[in-house]
PDB file of C-alpha atoms and ligand atoms in Angstrom:
ATOM      1  CA  MET A1214       5.697  13.015 -13.404  1.00  0.00           C
ATOM      2  CA  THR A1215       5.903   9.261 -12.997  1.00  0.00           C
ATOM      3  CA  SER A1216       5.653   7.366  -9.732  1.00  0.00           C
ATOM      4  CA  ALA A1217       9.293   6.381 -10.066  1.00  0.00           C
ATOM      5  CA  VAL A1218      10.370   9.990  -9.884  1.00  0.00           C
ATOM      6  CA  ARG A1219       8.191  10.608  -6.854  1.00  0.00           C
ATOM      7  CA  TYR A1220      10.087   8.243  -4.562  1.00  0.00           C
ATOM      8  CA  ASP A1221      13.530   8.618  -6.084  1.00  0.00           C
ATOM      9  CA  GLY A1222      15.532  10.798  -3.720  1.00  0.00           C
ATOM     10  CA  HIS A1223      13.309  10.047  -0.718  1.00  0.00           C
ATOM     11  CA  ALA A1224      14.193   6.406  -0.013  1.00  0.00           C
ATOM     12  CA  ASP A1225      16.574   6.953   2.903  1.00  0.00           C
ATOM     13  CA  TRP A1226      14.086   9.321   4.538  1.00  0.00           C
ATOM     14  CA  TYR A1227      11.181   6.952   3.851  1.00  0.00           C
ATOM     15  CA  ASP A1228      12.981   4.012   5.364  1.00  0.00           C
ATOM     16  CA  ALA A1229      14.204   5.870   8.452  1.00  0.00           C
ATOM     17  CA  THR A1230      10.709   7.261   9.040  1.00  0.00           C
ATOM     18  CA  PHE A1231       8.616   4.137   8.561  1.00  0.00           C
ATOM     19  CA  ARG A1232      10.851   1.318   9.749  1.00  0.00           C
ATOM     20  CA  ARG A1233      10.119   2.415  13.328  1.00  0.00           C
ATOM     21  CA  TYR A1234       6.397   1.810  12.862  1.00  0.00           C
ATOM     22  CA  GLY A1235       6.232  -1.221  10.601  1.00  0.00           C
ATOM     23  CA  GLY A1236       6.206  -4.159  13.015  1.00  0.00           C
ATOM     24  CA  ALA A1237       2.472  -4.522  13.625  1.00  0.00           C
ATOM     25  CA  SER A1238       1.751  -3.815   9.983  1.00  0.00           C
ATOM     26  CA  ALA A1239       4.141  -6.502   8.790  1.00  0.00           C
ATOM     27  CA  ASP A1240       2.807  -9.008  11.324  1.00  0.00           C
ATOM     28  CA  LEU A1241      -0.776  -8.389  10.209  1.00  0.00           C
ATOM     29  CA  LEU A1242       0.190  -8.738   6.555  1.00  0.00           C
ATOM     30  CA  ALA A1243       1.921 -12.060   7.200  1.00  0.00           C
ATOM     31  CA  ARG A1244      -1.055 -13.342   9.194  1.00  0.00           C
ATOM     32  CA  LEU A1245      -3.538 -12.403   6.473  1.00  0.00           C
ATOM     33  CA  LEU A1246      -1.356 -14.003   3.817  1.00  0.00           C
ATOM     34  CA  GLY A1247      -0.786 -17.213   5.743  1.00  0.00           C
ATOM     35  CA  PRO A1248       1.967 -19.772   5.274  1.00  0.00           C
ATOM     36  CA  ALA A1249       3.576 -20.501   1.923  1.00  0.00           C
ATOM     37  CA  ASP A1250       3.094 -23.649  -0.083  1.00  0.00           C
ATOM     38  CA  PRO A1251       6.597 -25.182   0.236  1.00  0.00           C
ATOM     39  CA  ALA A1252       6.265 -26.557  -3.309  1.00  0.00           C
ATOM     40  CA  ASP A1253       5.675 -23.071  -4.738  1.00  0.00           C
ATOM     41  CA  PRO A1254       6.633 -20.385  -2.227  1.00  0.00           C
ATOM     42  CA  VAL A1255       7.020 -17.289  -4.452  1.00  0.00           C
ATOM     43  CA  CYS A1256       5.304 -14.137  -3.217  1.00  0.00           C
ATOM     44  CA  LEU A1257       5.442 -10.895  -5.180  1.00  0.00           C
ATOM     45  CA  ASP A1258       5.644  -7.804  -2.970  1.00  0.00           C
ATOM     46  CA  ILE A1259       4.328  -5.256  -5.458  1.00  0.00           C
ATOM     47  CA  GLY A1260       5.351  -1.691  -4.679  1.00  0.00           C
ATOM     48  CA  CYS A1261       7.753  -3.100  -2.107  1.00  0.00           C
ATOM     49  CA  GLY A1262       9.406   0.237  -1.393  1.00  0.00           C
ATOM     50  CA  THR A1263      12.375  -0.273   0.893  1.00  0.00           C
ATOM     51  CA  GLY A1264      11.236  -3.789   1.774  1.00  0.00           C
ATOM     52  CA  LEU A1265       9.805  -3.072   5.201  1.00  0.00           C
ATOM     53  CA  HIS A1266       7.371  -5.998   5.003  1.00  0.00           C
ATOM     54  CA  ALA A1267       9.690  -8.597   3.439  1.00  0.00           C
ATOM     55  CA  ALA A1268      11.039 -10.223   6.609  1.00  0.00           C
ATOM     56  CA  ALA A1269       7.624 -10.945   8.127  1.00  0.00           C
ATOM     57  CA  VAL A1270       6.392 -12.522   4.884  1.00  0.00           C
ATOM     58  CA  SER A1271       9.610 -14.537   4.514  1.00  0.00           C
ATOM     59  CA  ALA A1272       9.138 -15.779   8.071  1.00  0.00           C
ATOM     60  CA  ARG A1273       5.953 -17.540   6.900  1.00  0.00           C
ATOM     61  CA  GLY A1274       8.001 -19.496   4.366  1.00  0.00           C
ATOM     62  CA  HIS A1275       7.451 -17.278   1.318  1.00  0.00           C
ATOM     63  CA  THR A1276      10.220 -16.448  -1.134  1.00  0.00           C
ATOM     64  CA  VAL A1277       9.623 -12.711  -1.505  1.00  0.00           C
ATOM     65  CA  ILE A1278      10.306 -11.012  -4.822  1.00  0.00           C
ATOM     66  CA  GLY A1279      10.105  -7.247  -4.368  1.00  0.00           C
ATOM     67  CA  VAL A1280       8.822  -5.178  -7.275  1.00  0.00           C
ATOM     68  CA  ASP A1281       9.008  -1.385  -7.405  1.00  0.00           C
ATOM     69  CA  LEU A1282       9.416   1.378  -9.963  1.00  0.00           C
ATOM     70  CA  SER A1283      11.744   3.481  -7.870  1.00  0.00           C
ATOM     71  CA  ALA A1284      15.422   2.598  -8.219  1.00  0.00           C
ATOM     72  CA  ASP A1285      16.095   4.557  -5.040  1.00  0.00           C
ATOM     73  CA  GLN A1286      13.558   2.536  -3.014  1.00  0.00           C
ATOM     74  CA  LEU A1287      15.005  -0.682  -4.456  1.00  0.00           C
ATOM     75  CA  ARG A1288      18.522   0.416  -3.474  1.00  0.00           C
ATOM     76  CA  VAL A1289      17.448   0.363   0.173  1.00  0.00           C
ATOM     77  CA  ALA A1290      15.294  -2.765  -0.297  1.00  0.00           C
ATOM     78  CA  ALA A1291      18.400  -4.608  -1.513  1.00  0.00           C
ATOM     79  CA  THR A1292      19.836  -4.364   1.998  1.00  0.00           C
ATOM     80  CA  ARG A1293      16.949  -6.593   3.162  1.00  0.00           C
ATOM     81  CA  ASN A1294      16.164  -8.859   0.216  1.00  0.00           C
ATOM     82  CA  PRO A1295      18.280  -9.539  -2.881  1.00  0.00           C
ATOM     83  CA  ARG A1296      15.335 -10.723  -5.005  1.00  0.00           C
ATOM     84  CA  LEU A1297      14.147  -7.507  -6.611  1.00  0.00           C
ATOM     85  CA  VAL A1298      12.668  -6.477  -9.941  1.00  0.00           C
ATOM     86  CA  ARG A1299      12.355  -2.903 -11.138  1.00  0.00           C
ATOM     87  CA  ALA A1300       9.011  -2.834 -12.911  1.00  0.00           C
ATOM     88  CA  ASP A1301       5.719  -1.018 -13.187  1.00  0.00           C
ATOM     89  CA  ALA A1302       2.970  -2.677 -11.154  1.00  0.00           C
ATOM     90  CA  GLY A1303       0.703  -2.227 -14.157  1.00  0.00           C
ATOM     91  CA  ARG A1304       3.076  -4.105 -16.496  1.00  0.00           C
ATOM     92  CA  LEU A1305       4.537  -6.926 -14.485  1.00  0.00           C
ATOM     93  CA  PRO A1306       7.163  -9.046 -16.272  1.00  0.00           C
ATOM     94  CA  PHE A1307       5.592 -12.294 -15.048  1.00  0.00           C
ATOM     95  CA  ALA A1308       3.563 -14.809 -17.029  1.00  0.00           C
ATOM     96  CA  ASP A1309      -0.173 -15.226 -16.667  1.00  0.00           C
ATOM     97  CA  ALA A1310      -1.257 -17.472 -13.779  1.00  0.00           C
ATOM     98  CA  SER A1311       2.334 -18.005 -12.689  1.00  0.00           C
ATOM     99  CA  VAL A1312       2.614 -16.876  -9.053  1.00  0.00           C
ATOM    100  CA  PRO A1313       0.924 -18.248  -5.939  1.00  0.00           C
ATOM    101  CA  SER A1314       0.908 -15.104  -3.762  1.00  0.00           C
ATOM    102  CA  VAL A1315       0.880 -11.338  -4.080  1.00  0.00           C
ATOM    103  CA  VAL A1316       1.106  -8.729  -1.341  1.00  0.00           C
ATOM    104  CA  MET A1317       0.840  -4.975  -1.638  1.00  0.00           C
ATOM    105  CA  THR A1318       1.264  -2.559   1.235  1.00  0.00           C
ATOM    106  CA  TYR A1319       0.368   1.129   1.241  1.00  0.00           C
ATOM    107  CA  LEU A1320       0.125   1.111  -2.534  1.00  0.00           C
ATOM    108  CA  HIS A1321      -3.261   2.458  -3.616  1.00  0.00           C
ATOM    109  CA  THR A1322      -2.259   5.959  -2.526  1.00  0.00           C
ATOM    110  CA  ASP A1323       0.791   5.868  -4.759  1.00  0.00           C
ATOM    111  CA  VAL A1324      -0.072   4.448  -8.165  1.00  0.00           C
ATOM    112  CA  GLU A1325      -1.513   6.273 -11.126  1.00  0.00           C
ATOM    113  CA  ASP A1326      -3.990   3.548 -12.062  1.00  0.00           C
ATOM    114  CA  PHE A1327      -4.970   1.291  -9.156  1.00  0.00           C
ATOM    115  CA  PRO A1328      -7.581  -0.738 -11.112  1.00  0.00           C
ATOM    116  CA  ARG A1329      -4.888  -1.610 -13.639  1.00  0.00           C
ATOM    117  CA  VAL A1330      -2.521  -2.666 -10.858  1.00  0.00           C
ATOM    118  CA  ILE A1331      -5.141  -5.012  -9.400  1.00  0.00           C
ATOM    119  CA  ALA A1332      -5.974  -6.337 -12.877  1.00  0.00           C
ATOM    120  CA  THR A1333      -2.282  -7.068 -13.417  1.00  0.00           C
ATOM    121  CA  ALA A1334      -1.965  -8.820 -10.078  1.00  0.00           C
ATOM    122  CA  ALA A1335      -5.044 -10.897 -10.969  1.00  0.00           C
ATOM    123  CA  ARG A1336      -3.429 -11.786 -14.299  1.00  0.00           C
ATOM    124  CA  VAL A1337      -0.224 -13.162 -12.762  1.00  0.00           C
ATOM    125  CA  LEU A1338      -1.882 -15.005  -9.849  1.00  0.00           C
ATOM    126  CA  ARG A1339      -2.474 -18.670 -10.461  1.00  0.00           C
ATOM    127  CA  PRO A1340      -5.856 -20.194  -9.539  1.00  0.00           C
ATOM    128  CA  GLY A1341      -5.923 -20.759  -5.807  1.00  0.00           C
ATOM    129  CA  GLY A1342      -3.395 -17.982  -5.329  1.00  0.00           C
ATOM    130  CA  ARG A1343      -3.806 -15.370  -2.632  1.00  0.00           C
ATOM    131  CA  LEU A1344      -3.614 -11.587  -2.734  1.00  0.00           C
ATOM    132  CA  VAL A1345      -3.426  -9.213   0.238  1.00  0.00           C
ATOM    133  CA  HIS A1346      -3.547  -5.430  -0.001  1.00  0.00           C
ATOM    134  CA  LEU A1347      -2.921  -3.604   3.293  1.00  0.00           C
ATOM    135  CA  GLY A1348      -2.936   0.152   3.196  1.00  0.00           C
ATOM    136  CA  LEU A1349      -4.483   3.340   4.434  1.00  0.00           C
ATOM    137  CA  HIS A1350      -8.244   3.225   4.923  1.00  0.00           C
ATOM    138  CA  PRO A1351      -9.722   5.151   1.998  1.00  0.00           C
ATOM    139  CA  ALA A1352     -12.578   6.446   4.158  1.00  0.00           C
ATOM    140  CA  TYR A1353     -10.738   7.403   7.344  1.00  0.00           C
ATOM    141  CA  VAL A1354      -7.266   8.585   6.582  1.00  0.00           C
ATOM    142  CA  GLY A1355      -5.563  10.332   3.740  1.00  0.00           C
ATOM    143  CA  PRO A1356      -4.489  13.696   2.534  1.00  0.00           C
ATOM    144  CA  PHE A1357      -8.090  14.498   1.714  1.00  0.00           C
ATOM    145  CA  LEU A1358      -9.005  14.411   5.410  1.00  0.00           C
ATOM    146  CA  ASP A1359      -8.122  17.361   7.574  1.00  0.00           C
ATOM    147  CA  ARG A1360      -7.756  16.023  11.113  1.00  0.00           C
ATOM    148  CA  GLN A1361      -6.684  19.344  12.566  1.00  0.00           C
ATOM    149  CA  ASP A1362      -8.068  19.473  16.127  1.00  0.00           C
ATOM    150  CA  GLU A1363      -9.301  15.952  15.395  1.00  0.00           C
ATOM    151  CA  VAL A1364     -12.319  17.395  13.630  1.00  0.00           C
ATOM    152  CA  GLU A1365     -12.921  15.260  10.595  1.00  0.00           C
ATOM    153  CA  ARG A1366     -13.642  17.635   7.790  1.00  0.00           C
ATOM    154  CA  HIS A1367     -14.032  15.373   4.848  1.00  0.00           C
ATOM    155  CA  GLU A1368     -12.760  17.142   1.827  1.00  0.00           C
ATOM    156  CA  LEU A1369     -13.083  14.357  -0.671  1.00  0.00           C
ATOM    157  CA  ARG A1370     -11.366  15.205  -3.861  1.00  0.00           C
ATOM    158  CA  LEU A1371     -13.172  12.894  -6.183  1.00  0.00           C
ATOM    159  CA  ALA A1372     -11.268  13.978  -9.245  1.00  0.00           C
ATOM    160  CA  ALA A1373      -8.601  11.562 -10.355  1.00  0.00           C
ATOM    161  CA  GLY A1374      -4.992  12.605 -10.330  1.00  0.00           C
ATOM    162  CA  TYR A1375      -2.237  13.354  -7.936  1.00  0.00           C
ATOM    163  CA  GLY A1376      -2.352  16.312  -5.632  1.00  0.00           C
ATOM    164  CA  ASP A1377       0.958  17.830  -6.468  1.00  0.00           C
ATOM    165  CA  GLU A1378       0.159  21.160  -4.910  1.00  0.00           C
ATOM    166  CA  ARG A1379       1.920  20.737  -1.584  1.00  0.00           C
ATOM    167  CA  HIS A1380      -0.335  22.830   0.648  1.00  0.00           C
ATOM    168  CA  ALA A1381      -3.469  21.169  -0.674  1.00  0.00           C
ATOM    169  CA  VAL A1382      -1.919  17.744  -0.186  1.00  0.00           C
ATOM    170  CA  ASP A1383      -0.777  18.326   3.367  1.00  0.00           C
ATOM    171  CA  PRO A1384      -2.427  21.358   5.000  1.00  0.00           C
ATOM    172  CA  THR A1385      -1.750  20.048   8.533  1.00  0.00           C
ATOM    173  CA  GLY A1386       1.824  18.925   8.071  1.00  0.00           C
ATOM    174  CA  ARG A1387       0.887  15.530   9.523  1.00  0.00           C
ATOM    175  CA  PHE A1388       1.468  13.608   6.326  1.00  0.00           C
ATOM    176  CA  PRO A1389       5.136  14.331   5.630  1.00  0.00           C
ATOM    177  CA  VAL A1390       5.442  11.608   3.025  1.00  0.00           C
ATOM    178  CA  ARG A1391       2.611  13.225   1.074  1.00  0.00           C
ATOM    179  CA  SER A1392       4.355  16.589   1.112  1.00  0.00           C
ATOM    180  CA  ARG A1393       7.209  14.847  -0.662  1.00  0.00           C
ATOM    181  CA  VAL A1394       5.504  12.544  -3.121  1.00  0.00           C
ATOM    182  CA  GLY A1395       1.891  13.677  -3.438  1.00  0.00           C
ATOM    183  CA  ALA A1396      -0.984  11.241  -3.143  1.00  0.00           C
ATOM    184  CA  ARG A1397      -3.627   9.491  -5.118  1.00  0.00           C
ATOM    185  CA  ASN A1398      -7.093   9.791  -3.649  1.00  0.00           C
ATOM    186  CA  LEU A1399      -9.498   6.893  -4.054  1.00  0.00           C
ATOM    187  CA  THR A1400     -12.904   6.657  -2.450  1.00  0.00           C
ATOM    188  CA  LEU A1401     -13.777   3.445  -0.627  1.00  0.00           C
ATOM    189  CA  ALA A1402     -16.076   2.322  -3.424  1.00  0.00           C
ATOM    190  CA  THR A1403     -13.529   3.076  -6.140  1.00  0.00           C
ATOM    191  CA  PHE A1404     -10.913   1.147  -4.186  1.00  0.00           C
ATOM    192  CA  LEU A1405     -13.132  -1.920  -3.664  1.00  0.00           C
ATOM    193  CA  ARG A1406     -14.400  -1.912  -7.235  1.00  0.00           C
ATOM    194  CA  ALA A1407     -10.834  -2.419  -8.460  1.00  0.00           C
ATOM    195  CA  PHE A1408     -10.994  -5.888  -6.901  1.00  0.00           C
ATOM    196  CA  LEU A1409     -14.636  -6.600  -7.718  1.00  0.00           C
ATOM    197  CA  ALA A1410     -13.983  -5.838 -11.398  1.00  0.00           C
ATOM    198  CA  GLN A1411     -11.707  -8.863 -11.705  1.00  0.00           C
ATOM    199  CA  PRO A1412     -13.597 -12.057 -12.661  1.00  0.00           C
ATOM    200  CA  SER A1413     -10.641 -14.138 -11.492  1.00  0.00           C
ATOM    201  CA  LEU A1414     -10.614 -12.633  -7.976  1.00  0.00           C
ATOM    202  CA  ARG A1415     -12.967 -13.565  -5.172  1.00  0.00           C
ATOM    203  CA  LEU A1416     -12.883 -11.210  -2.201  1.00  0.00           C
ATOM    204  CA  ASP A1417     -12.090 -13.256   0.862  1.00  0.00           C
ATOM    205  CA  ASP A1418     -12.033 -10.711   3.712  1.00  0.00           C
ATOM    206  CA  VAL A1419     -12.034  -7.006   4.479  1.00  0.00           C
ATOM    207  CA  VAL A1420     -10.376  -5.941   7.735  1.00  0.00           C
ATOM    208  CA  GLU A1421     -10.389  -2.531   9.442  1.00  0.00           C
ATOM    209  CA  VAL A1422      -7.471  -2.040  11.816  1.00  0.00           C
ATOM    210  CA  ASP A1423      -4.925   0.386  13.188  1.00  0.00           C
ATOM    211  CA  THR A1424      -1.438  -0.881  12.415  1.00  0.00           C
ATOM    212  CA  GLY A1425       0.209   2.219  13.883  1.00  0.00           C
ATOM    213  CA  MET A1426       2.282   2.625  10.723  1.00  0.00           C
ATOM    214  CA  ARG A1427       2.214   6.386  10.477  1.00  0.00           C
ATOM    215  CA  PRO A1428       4.685   9.069  11.490  1.00  0.00           C
ATOM    216  CA  TRP A1429       2.354  10.669  14.010  1.00  0.00           C
ATOM    217  CA  GLN A1430       0.142   9.423  16.797  1.00  0.00           C
ATOM    218  CA  PRO A1431      -3.425  10.507  17.531  1.00  0.00           C
ATOM    219  CA  PRO A1432      -4.039  12.156  20.931  1.00  0.00           C
ATOM    220  CA  ALA A1433      -3.766   9.527  23.642  1.00  0.00           C
ATOM    221  CA  GLY A1434      -6.614   8.604  25.916  1.00  0.00           C
ATOM    222  CA  ASP A1435      -9.544  10.136  24.104  1.00  0.00           C
ATOM    223  CA  GLY A1436     -11.125   6.709  23.775  1.00  0.00           C
ATOM    224  CA  ARG A1437     -11.748   6.931  20.077  1.00  0.00           C
ATOM    225  CA  VAL A1438     -10.585   4.137  17.857  1.00  0.00           C
ATOM    226  CA  VAL A1439     -10.092   5.056  14.237  1.00  0.00           C
ATOM    227  CA  PRO A1440      -9.570   2.290  11.676  1.00  0.00           C
ATOM    228  CA  TRP A1441      -6.684   3.989   9.964  1.00  0.00           C
ATOM    229  CA  ASN A1442      -5.992   0.916   7.846  1.00  0.00           C
ATOM    230  CA  LEU A1443      -7.956  -1.324   5.542  1.00  0.00           C
ATOM    231  CA  ALA A1444      -6.805  -4.765   4.460  1.00  0.00           C
ATOM    232  CA  VAL A1445      -8.409  -6.691   1.621  1.00  0.00           C
ATOM    233  CA  THR A1446      -7.708 -10.338   0.935  1.00  0.00           C
ATOM    234  CA  ALA A1447      -8.716 -12.114  -2.252  1.00  0.00           C
ATOM    235  CA  VAL A1448      -8.330 -15.545  -3.760  1.00  0.00           C
ATOM    236  CA  ALA A1449      -7.746 -16.243  -7.446  1.00  0.00           C
ATOM    237  CA  VAL A1450     -10.405 -18.489  -8.963  1.00  0.00           C
ATOM    238  CA  PRO A1451     -10.501 -20.210 -12.363  1.00  0.00           C
ATOM    239  CA  VAL A1452     -12.463 -18.318 -15.025  1.00  0.00           C
TER     240      VAL A1452
HETATM  241  C1  SAM B1175       3.950   4.302   0.262  1.00  0.00           C
HETATM  242  S1  SAM B1175       5.212   3.405  -0.553  1.00  0.00           S
HETATM  243  C2  SAM B1175       4.944   1.776   0.151  1.00  0.00           C
HETATM  244  C3  SAM B1175       6.191   0.960   0.130  1.00  0.00           C
HETATM  245  C4  SAM B1175       6.110  -0.393   0.858  1.00  0.00           C
HETATM  246  N1  SAM B1175       5.119  -1.259   0.256  1.00  0.00           N
HETATM  247  C5  SAM B1175       5.855  -0.212   2.331  1.00  0.00           C
HETATM  248  O1  SAM B1175       4.879  -0.752   2.846  1.00  0.00           O
HETATM  249  O2  SAM B1175       6.647   0.471   2.993  1.00  0.00           O
HETATM  250  C6  SAM B1175       4.606   3.195  -2.206  1.00  0.00           C
HETATM  251  C7  SAM B1175       5.603   2.517  -3.137  1.00  0.00           C
HETATM  252  O3  SAM B1175       4.969   2.262  -4.385  1.00  0.00           O
HETATM  253  C8  SAM B1175       5.925   2.427  -5.412  1.00  0.00           C
HETATM  254  N2  SAM B1175       5.225   2.633  -6.675  1.00  0.00           N
HETATM  255  C9  SAM B1175       4.478   3.687  -7.042  1.00  0.00           C
HETATM  256  N3  SAM B1175       3.972   3.489  -8.273  1.00  0.00           N
HETATM  257  C10 SAM B1175       4.412   2.278  -8.684  1.00  0.00           C
HETATM  258  C11 SAM B1175       4.223   1.511  -9.874  1.00  0.00           C
HETATM  259  N4  SAM B1175       3.465   1.957 -10.876  1.00  0.00           N
HETATM  260  N5  SAM B1175       4.815   0.313  -9.963  1.00  0.00           N
HETATM  261  C12 SAM B1175       5.591  -0.168  -8.958  1.00  0.00           C
HETATM  262  N6  SAM B1175       5.797   0.511  -7.799  1.00  0.00           N
HETATM  263  C13 SAM B1175       5.213   1.716  -7.666  1.00  0.00           C
HETATM  264  C14 SAM B1175       6.723   3.622  -4.940  1.00  0.00           C
HETATM  265  O4  SAM B1175       7.985   3.718  -5.589  1.00  0.00           O
HETATM  266  C15 SAM B1175       6.835   3.337  -3.441  1.00  0.00           C
HETATM  267  O5  SAM B1175       7.986   2.597  -3.137  1.00  0.00           O
END
């Protein structure tokens, strides 16, 4: 099954579910990306989904081009941003060193080959360009963690591949998107090595946060702060 098939048929549900939670996430993304260069404002939003982060990035002066494999996700994204390309994140139809900015949100959990996606983003970024990936924290949240009763039983599934077996993917029912589309599990090291493997990328920052972009809330008032999200920023350097 390809990633395109996974989200096709779920776009209206995805958008209705996550648009209620996306504000802080989009604001953080825009802050980490920074303002556009007015002379070259293009920003690829790779794996843009329904375009939930486009407005906040546009507000910093960027001309957002959304890229996604799912025609259904792009159908909804078109209601927010007309500049869309249906393409595989691992085979982007953009020239080498041609774009100044790339953002990706909640993507590593959803692509077959994350290292290839980062390598492709590195290929299209021009020297001095900026990349931000904001997604789930590989160490603290994901379908491989069972948070039932808020006991963290780490059940790391190190093997590559999607968990298409629904019960295994979502035993608690707290990850409804994963029950629909499955998930790709990456460990923290595997995730970070995708960036470190690129000679033309220099890691700029790593940020642990809670954007609140999830369809459930942890129990209130227990005082624990869990960094549900991890953001990585990188700068393209000449090689
Ligand atoms: C969890 S959604 C995130 C969507 C959006 N970035 C957001 O923050 O709401 C993951 C998205 O990645 C897209 N996707 C998965 N594999 C892809 C690939 N190989 N190339 C492009 N998009 C892909 C899916 O269609 C889906 O829209």
